[in-house]
Every structure is written in C-alpha cells, then in structure tokens.
C-alpha cells in the first residue's frame, strides 16, 4: 500500500513541476511548450462559409479546453502506437466483433425458436423490434453516461450486461415473450458498444494513427462469419425436424419439436454469451484500463489527467511526459474564456458525486447545439446515420430472403449451401474496412469523400440487385453491397466521434447511433409490403436511404484527415 501511495505522490509531484520555457506556436498564435508541439496542424480560425463547408475547412476558434487538449495530444503522439494502444485497439475491436456476432447469431437461430415456441407469422418480427429498441436505448444511455461517469465504467458495463442477459437467453421454455424481453436487455449493453469503443480508441491513439479506428470495422464481418460457423455447428446440427409442430400445441405422445431435440440454438447463445463474458474478463481483470486523460481534463481533473499520462508512459516503457499543471495554468492566464464542463470533481465514485455529475452532464449537453458548426455537423450526421441504418436493416432483413426465393441456378436450398453462401457474402466485408483504412488517408479523398463514394456504391449494388436472376449474381452483388456497407460504416463510426469535442463526444455518438437504430426499427415494416408483393421496390427503398446519406455527406463541413482532434 505504501508503494502505491509513494507512486501517486511521485505523479503528483511531476504534475506540479514548473513549466519549461515557452515558444510561439505558429498554428495557434499562442505560447505553448516547445516540447509539447504535435506535427498535426491545429486549426484556429472562425470560418463557416459555403466555400469552406464544401472544401471541408470550416472551423471555430480554439477554446481554452481545446488548447489544453492539444498538449495532451502532443504527449500521446510521443508515446506512439505502443503496448497500451495495442491493447486498447484489440479490446475495442472485440466490441465491434460482438456487435454483429450477436445480430447474426440470433438471426440464424430465429427459425428454430419460432418452431419450438409456436410463434405465429405476425409475431415473428417482435424479437427484432425488441432488439432494435434495446440497441437504440443502449446507444443513447451509454453514449450520455460515457461523458458523465467516464469511459472506464461504460467500457466494462456494456460487455457485462450483454454477456449476463445473453446467457439467460437459453433459459426460457415455450415463452417467446421472455426471449424477446431478455434479448432487449442484452441489446442495451450491445447498443453502447460501437459509440463507446470508437470514442475510447480515438482518445488513446496518436493523432497520426487515428485512421486505425476505421480498421476496427474489420472485426464486424469476422463476427458475422464466426457466428455463422457457430450456428452451423450448433443451431443447424442440433435441431428438430423443421416439419414438426411445437410440443405445447399437440397431445402428449405425438411427434413434436421438443426442447431436448432443439437444443442447438441454446448451445449457440451460450457460446456467444461465454465469448462476451471473456471479453469483459479481459477488459476488467486482465488489462488495467485508465480513464481517458481528455475526459479527466474536461472534468477539471488536470492533475489526474497527467497522472494517467505517466502510467501510460510506464506501461509503454516510454520516457515520462513533460506536461505539468503549470502548462495548463499558463493557458488559463492567457485565455479570455473557459468553456465547457470544467467543474473540479473528486476522484471518488459515491452515489452523490455520480448524481451531481449526471445533472451537470445533461445540463452542459446543450453546448453541443449552441455551437453552430457542431450543431450543423450533428444534423448532417443524423441524416447519414438514419439513411445508413435504414438501408442496412433492409439489406440484412430481406436480401437473404430474396436470395433464398430466387436460388434458381441449381435448386440447392439445403442448410449447408445456405451457410456456405453466408461466408461468401460476409467474409469479403473485411475488404471494406481495408478500403476505408486506405482511402481516408488519401489527400484528395479523406473522410468526407470516402463516405460519399462508399454510400453511392452501396446504393448502386442494391439497385443492381433488381437486374439479376441467378444465384451467383445474387451472392456476388450481396457481397459487393456488404463490402461497401462495411466501408461506409468503418469511415462513419471512426469519423463521427472525431468531429465532436471530448465533453460531447460520447453523447453525440450515442444520440446519432440511437437515431440510426430507430430508423432501423421502421425500415423492415416499410419493406415488408414490397416483399409480400414480390416487388423490387424494397431494393430501391434501401438504395434511396443510403443515397440520401451520400448526398448529405457532400456538405460535411470538416475534413479531419490532417487536423487535430480534441
């Protein structure tokens, strides 16, 4: 215990050291420490005209917080992509993996659940409605909480909630309502994964390595393929004859689909639940996660932010940081304003402190919409997210059905062939993440035009789906659609958190994800009429949604490729 106290005292003493000599930084026209300069430009102008919007050069003058955050950026840049950053990237990648592994896994067990529990056709969509509602509420709740209670607790809670309720999915017998309710609770944790993981990865990576957040999306198609493989070995293998009725609908002694003869889908959710629990174990017990320095800075806990920097440097076996509280004090003295939530908070986790922080966080959230540039970005991204999830859900819900109904080349409709086609369709999605990684670094493309291009191509693939009539054509275009979908999502999930300051980053990402999930709830209801009529209108509906996303991204006013994130 004495060694811990001694180490804390050393960090405190380092944080309070006098600031080293200052030089003038040409980017900000402010005095900053010579050792604390980053090679990534800092934009400090007030330009919000149409020309700057189309060019992606819109900006606001730097706030006091942003000037201080620039110093933390410089320290993170000195650490480079070290051991700590590698662990963060992998653990956040597992969060992406779980997001679609659960969606695909539950999708593949649905027919077995419907049969065993005698679910009528008009109730089959209830589980998806509950799932999307849980994802929406989870994204909103954890997105806001991550800016209030911190990144650390939200990072761990999402996986814990998903694993506990995911395992409980295997418990109900002949109770479809219980299945839907438990999946809703499991989705609460799952919904917070993507906005939280992207936020955390961005805040710990060096400025020149932020493009690696886009590569996190490669874990999503891997999750889909792994879930399909698990389903192939469980749900597809250990299930009752698809022609048998549910046992709760026939007299005793007659042949029926019983729990014991239909255990495969339960094995699958147990495996997925244990995988999620393992991720929680790695995050909470194996890896020592430190609170984000920028979050601590946003809460006025400057000494603690510097202490975390020292701990990261020690873990990375890098030289200790030179940043001190004196540097922050110097900025305070030379700045005329001090914006954002900067109320000094204690390091404890008492209920009273959490409640006070919650009220303060909700109150200060209005700052996101009082800033014209940030509000404009939020509005554009809201449309982009809704168009994306609209198209995503239509593609995920109906393209496999269209493929099955039009599997006319060889007439194979066996389980084996179906799962083989899933691999053909989803595994190439990894290419989408690689394309995103490459294109966002190109000078004339960057984040903005990568979003426009990938969304346009995704819509084109769905539109072309109306023109083919063979199985290879359906599988090929479905794979192309999924590659472009992964490409767009990789850039969107990585870019959206970059565009907001630390004080609002999690909340903005959570609200955007929530709006997208709500669009995803509505989309299948809008498309089912066209499916019943055998019309291609469902494909044009999906293409139109993502094309709308492509259009609004043309007006994205900020390109973050060569600009610091605060």
XYZ file of C-alpha atoms in Angstrom:
566
model
C 0.000 0.000 0.000
C 2.927 2.282 0.772
C 4.336 1.728 -2.721
C 1.001 2.776 -4.278
C 0.893 5.937 -2.167
C 4.523 6.662 -2.992
C 3.888 6.232 -6.710
C 0.844 8.540 -6.538
C 2.936 11.161 -4.728
C 5.551 10.940 -7.495
C 2.920 11.511 -10.184
C 1.534 14.457 -8.227
C 4.992 15.982 -7.847
C 5.673 15.556 -11.583
C 2.363 17.186 -12.459
C 3.148 20.231 -10.347
C 6.626 20.858 -11.734
C 7.187 24.353 -13.184
C 6.524 24.654 -16.886
C 9.568 24.528 -19.195
C 10.427 27.540 -21.409
C 7.744 28.576 -23.896
C 7.968 29.308 -27.589
C 5.368 30.636 -30.008
C 3.414 28.045 -31.979
C 2.609 29.300 -35.466
C -0.558 27.204 -35.710
C -2.321 28.693 -32.728
C -0.516 32.001 -32.234
C -0.400 31.031 -28.555
C 2.578 30.343 -26.281
C 2.990 26.598 -25.946
C 5.853 24.459 -24.593
C 8.435 23.656 -27.275
C 8.461 20.001 -26.176
C 4.689 19.804 -26.482
C 4.200 20.521 -30.176
C 2.499 17.978 -32.427
C 3.237 17.701 -36.136
C -0.528 17.537 -36.836
C -1.901 21.017 -37.679
C -4.159 22.905 -35.279
C -6.887 24.956 -36.965
C -7.730 28.121 -35.021
C -9.957 30.265 -37.242
C -13.642 31.165 -37.445
C -14.610 30.175 -40.991
C -18.118 28.794 -41.599
C -18.943 29.886 -45.149
C -20.280 27.764 -48.031
C -16.866 27.594 -49.703
C -15.226 26.282 -46.530
C -18.091 23.811 -45.962
C -17.702 22.245 -49.429
C -13.922 22.168 -49.028
C -14.179 20.652 -45.546
C -12.243 23.546 -43.992
C -14.893 25.036 -41.685
C -13.700 25.762 -38.156
C -14.221 27.639 -34.908
C -11.589 29.489 -32.856
C -9.983 27.200 -30.273
C -11.492 27.114 -26.802
C -9.396 27.010 -23.659
C -10.118 23.309 -23.284
C -9.002 22.597 -26.858
C -5.709 24.399 -26.282
C -5.093 22.206 -23.251
C -6.208 19.077 -25.124
C -3.618 19.897 -27.795
C -0.927 19.467 -25.136
C -2.282 16.017 -24.249
C -2.338 15.181 -27.978
C 1.350 16.037 -28.183
C 2.164 13.710 -25.295
C 0.114 10.895 -26.841
C 1.961 11.448 -30.118
C 5.264 10.985 -28.294
C 4.074 7.658 -26.860
C 3.275 6.445 -30.370
C 1.378 3.221 -31.018
C 2.781 1.400 -28.007
C 1.723 -1.587 -25.878
C -1.118 0.328 -24.226
C -2.554 1.497 -27.562
C -2.280 -2.033 -28.990
C -4.307 -3.440 -26.085
C -6.932 -0.696 -26.420
C -7.280 -1.307 -30.167
C -7.731 -5.047 -29.729
C -10.221 -4.744 -26.855
C -12.262 -2.173 -28.782
C -12.112 -4.460 -31.814
C -13.682 -7.233 -29.742
C -16.575 -4.841 -29.044
C -17.087 -4.392 -32.792
C -16.875 -8.175 -33.187
C -19.640 -8.771 -30.653
C -21.935 -6.185 -32.268
C -22.597 -8.191 -35.418
C -21.804 -11.628 -33.974
C -24.917 -11.329 -31.787
C -27.041 -9.871 -34.598
C -26.052 -12.670 -36.972
C -26.223 -15.355 -34.292
C -29.749 -14.519 -33.193
C -30.820 -14.127 -36.801
C -29.696 -17.666 -37.561
C -31.492 -19.239 -34.586
C -34.751 -17.391 -35.156
C -36.426 -20.114 -37.230
C -35.652 -22.769 -34.585
C -37.071 -20.522 -31.847
C -40.212 -19.808 -33.867
C -40.802 -23.529 -34.447
C -40.197 -24.658 -30.860
C -42.352 -21.930 -29.341
C -45.095 -21.949 -31.974
C -44.668 -18.286 -32.873
C -47.317 -17.085 -35.376
C -46.152 -15.280 -38.506
C -47.485 -11.932 -37.334
C -45.317 -12.132 -34.172
C -42.005 -13.141 -35.739
C -40.856 -9.526 -36.039
C -41.278 -8.845 -32.309
C -37.808 -10.098 -31.419
C -36.228 -7.717 -33.965
C -38.302 -4.805 -32.732
C -37.176 -5.529 -29.160
C -33.566 -5.904 -30.292
C -33.518 -2.597 -32.170
C -35.300 -0.840 -29.307
C -32.671 -2.178 -26.884
C -29.855 -1.124 -29.200
C -31.342 2.373 -29.521
C -31.864 2.839 -25.778
C -28.430 1.370 -25.042
C -26.675 3.641 -27.538
C -28.388 6.734 -26.142
C -27.947 5.793 -22.471
C -24.336 4.683 -22.606
C -23.436 7.446 -25.052
C -24.532 10.027 -22.479
C -23.161 8.081 -19.495
C -19.709 7.817 -21.065
C -19.480 11.631 -20.902
C -20.734 11.656 -17.299
C -19.364 8.678 -15.360
C -16.366 8.291 -17.635
C -15.081 5.961 -20.317
C -13.799 3.312 -17.885
C -17.096 2.150 -16.347
C -19.103 2.360 -19.556
C -16.368 0.404 -21.384
C -16.807 -2.531 -18.994
C -20.536 -2.372 -18.268
C -21.622 -2.825 -21.884
C -19.976 -6.248 -22.182
C -21.091 -7.356 -18.713
C -24.754 -6.563 -19.429
C -24.625 -8.237 -22.859
C -22.992 -11.400 -21.514
C -25.286 -11.870 -18.499
C -28.546 -11.455 -20.387
C -27.146 -13.202 -23.456
C -26.539 -16.325 -21.388
C -30.049 -16.065 -19.942
C -31.480 -16.285 -23.471
C -31.022 -20.041 -23.289
C -33.284 -20.387 -20.212
C -36.940 -19.822 -21.338
C -39.097 -22.766 -22.369
C -42.158 -22.174 -24.575
C -42.061 -18.475 -23.685
C -41.380 -16.320 -26.720
C -42.209 -13.149 -24.773
C -39.429 -13.923 -22.289
C -36.982 -14.463 -25.165
C -37.851 -11.061 -26.624
C -37.609 -9.333 -23.235
C -34.236 -10.852 -22.374
C -32.852 -10.027 -25.818
C -33.986 -6.423 -25.311
C -31.983 -6.277 -22.048
C -28.958 -7.875 -23.685
C -29.167 -5.347 -26.520
C -28.948 -2.473 -24.041
C -25.292 -3.295 -23.477
C -24.667 -4.201 -27.087
C -26.051 -0.861 -28.304
C -23.439 1.091 -26.381
C -20.504 -0.846 -27.778
C -19.787 0.913 -31.081
C -20.051 4.587 -29.979
C -18.092 3.881 -26.780
C -15.375 1.758 -28.388
C -14.748 4.246 -31.191
C -14.603 7.105 -28.670
C -12.114 5.296 -26.445
C -9.866 4.186 -29.299
C -9.711 7.724 -30.697
C -8.782 9.283 -27.361
C -5.831 6.969 -26.755
C -4.342 6.784 -30.258
C -1.683 9.218 -31.565
C -3.098 11.848 -33.903
C -1.318 10.355 -36.912
C -2.725 6.899 -36.159
C -6.399 7.786 -35.823
C -7.036 6.085 -39.152
C -6.694 2.756 -37.311
C -10.148 3.331 -35.807
C -11.603 2.722 -39.283
C -9.840 -0.655 -39.342
C -11.779 -1.686 -36.221
C -14.718 -2.359 -38.546
C -12.889 -5.396 -39.935
C -13.961 -7.144 -36.719
C -17.640 -6.879 -37.687
C -17.579 -9.208 -40.721
C -15.311 -11.523 -38.724
C -18.031 -11.578 -36.059
C -20.645 -12.440 -38.681
C -18.567 -15.318 -40.083
C -17.708 -16.704 -36.634
C -21.375 -16.540 -35.583
C -22.355 -18.353 -38.802
C -19.749 -21.042 -38.095
C -21.027 -21.459 -34.524
C -24.600 -21.700 -35.800
C -23.552 -24.285 -38.373
C -22.103 -26.473 -35.623
C -24.945 -25.971 -33.137
C -28.271 -24.476 -34.265
C -28.176 -26.189 -37.670
C -26.982 -29.529 -36.301
C -28.950 -29.982 -33.099
C -32.451 -29.021 -34.090
C -35.696 -30.855 -34.593
C -37.219 -31.727 -37.939
C -38.475 -28.420 -39.452
C -41.830 -30.061 -40.265
C -42.700 -30.937 -36.659
C -45.144 -28.791 -34.656
C -44.299 -27.322 -31.243
C -44.843 -29.754 -28.339
C -47.014 -27.274 -26.458
C -49.580 -27.437 -29.273
C -50.125 -31.228 -29.595
C -51.274 -34.011 -27.234
C -48.674 -35.982 -25.286
C -47.124 -38.833 -27.198
C -47.334 -37.267 -30.663
C -44.207 -36.349 -32.577
C -43.265 -32.731 -31.965
C -40.405 -30.209 -31.680
C -39.312 -30.550 -28.057
C -36.752 -28.614 -26.046
C -34.442 -31.629 -25.819
C -34.485 -32.190 -29.588
C -33.957 -28.492 -30.361
C -31.022 -27.584 -28.101
C -28.768 -26.295 -30.869
C -29.913 -22.688 -30.699
C -29.381 -22.708 -26.925
C -25.842 -24.009 -27.369
C -25.201 -21.145 -29.779
C -26.337 -18.336 -27.445
C -24.420 -19.929 -24.565
C -21.232 -19.905 -26.650
C -21.811 -16.282 -27.701
C -22.551 -15.348 -24.085
C -19.345 -17.001 -22.860
C -17.352 -15.222 -25.577
C -18.815 -11.897 -24.432
C -18.048 -12.741 -20.804
C -14.450 -13.472 -21.823
C -14.177 -10.020 -23.405
C -15.466 -8.485 -20.158
C -12.922 -10.517 -18.188
C -10.071 -9.297 -20.410
C -11.225 -5.680 -20.123
C -11.847 -5.651 -16.382
C -9.457 -8.171 -14.807
C -6.549 -8.649 -17.216
C -5.986 -5.196 -18.737
C -5.587 -2.165 -16.471
C -7.739 0.445 -18.193
C -7.023 4.041 -17.190
C -9.580 6.809 -17.552
C -9.168 8.948 -20.662
C -6.868 11.938 -19.938
C -9.066 14.176 -22.104
C -12.165 13.159 -20.174
C -10.390 13.979 -16.904
C -9.267 17.303 -18.387
C -12.845 18.071 -19.483
C -13.960 17.485 -15.879
C -11.313 19.805 -14.463
C -9.233 16.939 -13.033
C -5.983 18.121 -14.598
C -3.557 16.511 -12.124
C -5.275 13.149 -12.618
C -5.000 13.523 -16.403
C -1.253 13.996 -16.092
C -1.055 11.049 -13.699
C -2.700 8.819 -16.319
C -0.185 10.014 -18.928
C 2.637 8.920 -16.621
C 1.014 5.484 -16.179
C 0.607 5.015 -19.932
C 4.238 6.026 -20.498
C 5.330 3.487 -17.883
C 3.218 0.727 -19.485
C 4.653 1.611 -22.917
C 8.181 1.762 -21.472
C 8.429 5.254 -22.918
C 10.044 8.388 -21.445
C 7.764 10.124 -18.898
C 5.680 13.078 -20.126
C 6.904 16.644 -19.580
C 3.391 18.116 -19.334
C 2.562 19.685 -15.963
C -0.339 21.510 -14.341
C 1.712 24.690 -14.766
C 1.281 24.410 -18.532
C -2.499 24.336 -18.124
C -2.364 27.283 -15.724
C -0.368 29.276 -18.272
C -3.103 28.704 -20.865
C -5.758 29.798 -18.353
C -3.877 33.045 -17.788
C -3.588 33.828 -21.492
C -7.147 32.882 -22.472
C -10.158 35.160 -22.209
C -12.720 32.352 -21.906
C -13.015 28.960 -20.331
C -15.733 26.886 -21.942
C -17.322 23.544 -21.283
C -17.837 21.488 -18.171
C -14.784 22.322 -16.096
C -16.110 21.800 -12.593
C -13.425 20.110 -10.476
C -14.677 16.714 -9.348
C -13.360 14.332 -6.756
C -11.891 11.007 -7.784
C -14.388 9.015 -5.708
C -17.388 7.138 -7.064
C -20.017 7.997 -4.462
C -23.666 7.998 -5.470
C -23.908 11.700 -4.642
C -20.989 12.572 -6.918
C -22.385 10.456 -9.766
C -25.829 12.077 -9.479
C -24.274 15.539 -9.392
C -22.169 14.690 -12.429
C -25.235 13.320 -14.246
C -27.243 16.513 -13.728
C -24.239 18.629 -14.708
C -23.596 16.500 -17.799
C -27.185 16.718 -19.042
C -27.192 20.481 -18.479
C -23.939 21.009 -20.339
C -25.082 18.862 -23.264
C -26.865 21.935 -24.599
C -23.410 23.267 -25.514
C -23.379 20.796 -28.400
C -26.315 22.577 -30.042
C -25.373 26.145 -29.125
C -22.248 25.884 -31.284
C -23.391 26.460 -34.889
C -20.681 24.351 -36.502
C -21.147 21.394 -34.154
C -24.946 21.580 -34.457
C -24.703 21.618 -38.271
C -22.375 18.599 -38.223
C -24.736 16.754 -35.870
C -27.736 17.402 -38.162
C -25.893 16.099 -41.234
C -24.618 13.032 -39.421
C -28.105 12.331 -38.046
C -29.454 12.038 -41.603
C -26.432 9.948 -42.622
C -26.867 7.540 -39.701
C -30.602 7.140 -40.319
C -30.098 6.532 -44.037
C -27.322 4.056 -43.265
C -29.270 2.015 -40.713
C -32.380 2.170 -42.889
C -30.500 0.613 -45.794
C -28.510 -1.734 -43.530
C -31.648 -3.215 -41.976
C -33.440 -3.577 -45.297
C -30.406 -5.366 -46.742
C -29.923 -7.582 -43.694
C -33.608 -8.455 -43.382
C -34.578 -9.018 -46.992
C -31.569 -9.701 -49.242
C -31.085 -13.225 -47.788
C -34.816 -13.905 -48.282
C -34.654 -12.696 -51.879
C -31.570 -14.888 -52.372
C -33.391 -17.929 -50.984
C -36.534 -17.352 -53.061
C -34.559 -16.856 -56.241
C -31.947 -19.582 -55.769
C -32.670 -20.769 -59.294
C -29.287 -21.801 -60.664
C -29.026 -25.257 -59.096
C -32.032 -25.536 -56.828
C -29.881 -26.110 -53.737
C -31.632 -24.770 -50.665
C -30.043 -27.004 -48.020
C -28.711 -25.654 -44.752
C -25.145 -26.413 -45.863
C -25.498 -24.370 -49.047
C -27.155 -21.500 -47.177
C -24.320 -21.233 -44.672
C -21.699 -21.507 -47.401
C -23.318 -18.559 -49.150
C -23.261 -16.549 -45.912
C -19.479 -16.970 -45.813
C -19.163 -15.902 -49.459
C -21.233 -12.795 -48.735
C -19.878 -11.638 -45.387
C -16.204 -12.616 -45.285
C -15.265 -10.171 -48.092
C -16.603 -7.412 -45.811
C -13.089 -7.264 -44.373
C -12.061 -5.679 -47.685
C -14.428 -2.795 -46.897
C -12.519 -1.971 -43.712
C -9.208 -2.155 -45.591
C -10.569 0.162 -48.307
C -11.660 2.598 -45.590
C -8.223 2.495 -43.988
C -6.565 3.325 -47.312
C -8.942 5.952 -48.689
C -9.270 8.157 -45.584
C -5.536 8.811 -45.771
C -5.575 9.978 -49.399
C -5.141 13.787 -49.642
C -7.949 14.423 -52.140
C -10.349 11.882 -50.612
C -10.108 11.795 -46.831
C -13.072 11.008 -44.598
C -15.602 13.175 -46.403
C -15.343 11.815 -49.933
C -14.787 8.258 -48.693
C -18.244 8.500 -47.119
C -19.800 9.873 -50.305
C -18.169 7.271 -52.569
C -18.882 4.201 -50.402
C -22.519 5.198 -49.798
C -23.107 5.782 -53.516
C -21.611 2.375 -54.376
C -23.633 0.612 -51.683
C -26.853 2.027 -53.125
C -25.736 1.075 -56.631
C -25.197 -2.546 -55.561
C -28.731 -2.708 -54.141
C -30.172 -1.152 -57.294
C -28.292 -3.650 -59.491
C -29.766 -6.471 -57.382
C -33.021 -5.880 -59.246
C -31.408 -6.845 -62.554
C -30.005 -10.320 -61.803
C -31.791 -13.678 -61.754
C -29.060 -16.215 -60.909
C -27.623 -17.391 -57.609
C -24.028 -16.277 -58.420
C -25.408 -12.866 -59.348
C -27.325 -12.520 -56.095
C -24.408 -13.726 -53.984
C -21.909 -11.510 -55.817
C -23.986 -8.344 -55.551
C -24.882 -9.093 -51.938
C -21.156 -9.424 -51.218
C -20.450 -6.125 -53.036
C -23.220 -4.431 -51.072
C -21.754 -5.715 -47.819
C -18.212 -4.631 -48.743
C -19.434 -1.100 -49.415
C -21.628 -1.164 -46.320
C -18.607 -2.098 -44.189
C -16.547 0.558 -45.990
C -19.111 3.269 -45.242
C -19.660 2.192 -41.647
C -15.925 1.975 -40.985
C -15.463 5.593 -42.039
C -18.670 6.803 -40.382
C -18.024 5.159 -36.998
C -14.444 6.445 -36.978
C -15.207 9.950 -38.269
C -18.285 10.897 -36.258
C -16.564 10.878 -32.823
C -13.625 12.852 -34.282
C -15.917 15.740 -35.152
C -17.009 16.470 -31.564
C -15.075 17.692 -28.546
C -14.387 15.352 -25.627
C -17.141 16.873 -23.457
C -19.793 15.864 -26.031
C -18.119 13.049 -27.999
C -19.805 10.077 -26.349
C -23.201 11.781 -26.081
C -23.194 12.872 -29.730
C -22.111 9.420 -30.923
C -24.760 7.752 -28.750
C -27.555 10.032 -29.948
C -26.566 9.505 -33.577
C -26.485 5.744 -33.135
C -29.873 5.889 -31.386
C -31.417 7.801 -34.311
C -29.969 5.239 -36.696
C -31.372 2.354 -34.661
C -34.822 3.981 -34.668
C -34.689 4.178 -38.463
C -33.692 0.524 -38.426
C -36.839 -0.332 -36.470
C -39.085 1.336 -39.042
C -37.305 0.051 -42.170
C -38.471 -3.621 -42.108
C -42.093 -2.540 -41.685
C -41.738 -0.239 -44.683
C -40.191 -3.006 -46.765
C -42.370 -5.989 -45.899
C -45.212 -4.775 -48.155
C -42.921 -4.836 -51.200
C -41.604 -8.279 -50.238
C -45.113 -9.706 -49.976
C -45.968 -8.275 -53.385
C -42.789 -9.691 -54.928
C -41.800 -6.170 -55.959
C -38.267 -4.836 -56.380
C -39.392 -1.678 -54.605
C -37.753 -2.907 -51.398
C -34.356 -2.727 -53.100
C -34.964 0.794 -54.360
C -36.128 1.735 -50.871
C -32.807 0.584 -49.417
C -30.786 2.226 -52.172
C -32.635 5.513 -51.669
C -31.808 5.599 -47.961
C -28.076 5.209 -48.418
C -28.030 7.574 -51.401
C -29.547 10.210 -49.134
C -26.612 9.623 -46.765
C -24.191 10.103 -49.668
C -25.847 13.379 -50.638
C -25.769 14.999 -47.192
C -22.123 13.982 -46.672
C -21.182 16.256 -49.576
C -21.885 19.128 -47.178
C -19.865 17.739 -44.260
C -18.031 20.943 -43.289
C -14.929 19.494 -41.615
C -12.323 17.102 -43.009
C -10.306 15.586 -40.141
C -7.605 13.863 -42.204
C -4.943 16.438 -41.373
C -6.407 18.194 -38.350
C -6.086 17.593 -34.627
C -8.975 16.076 -32.679
C -9.809 17.481 -29.244
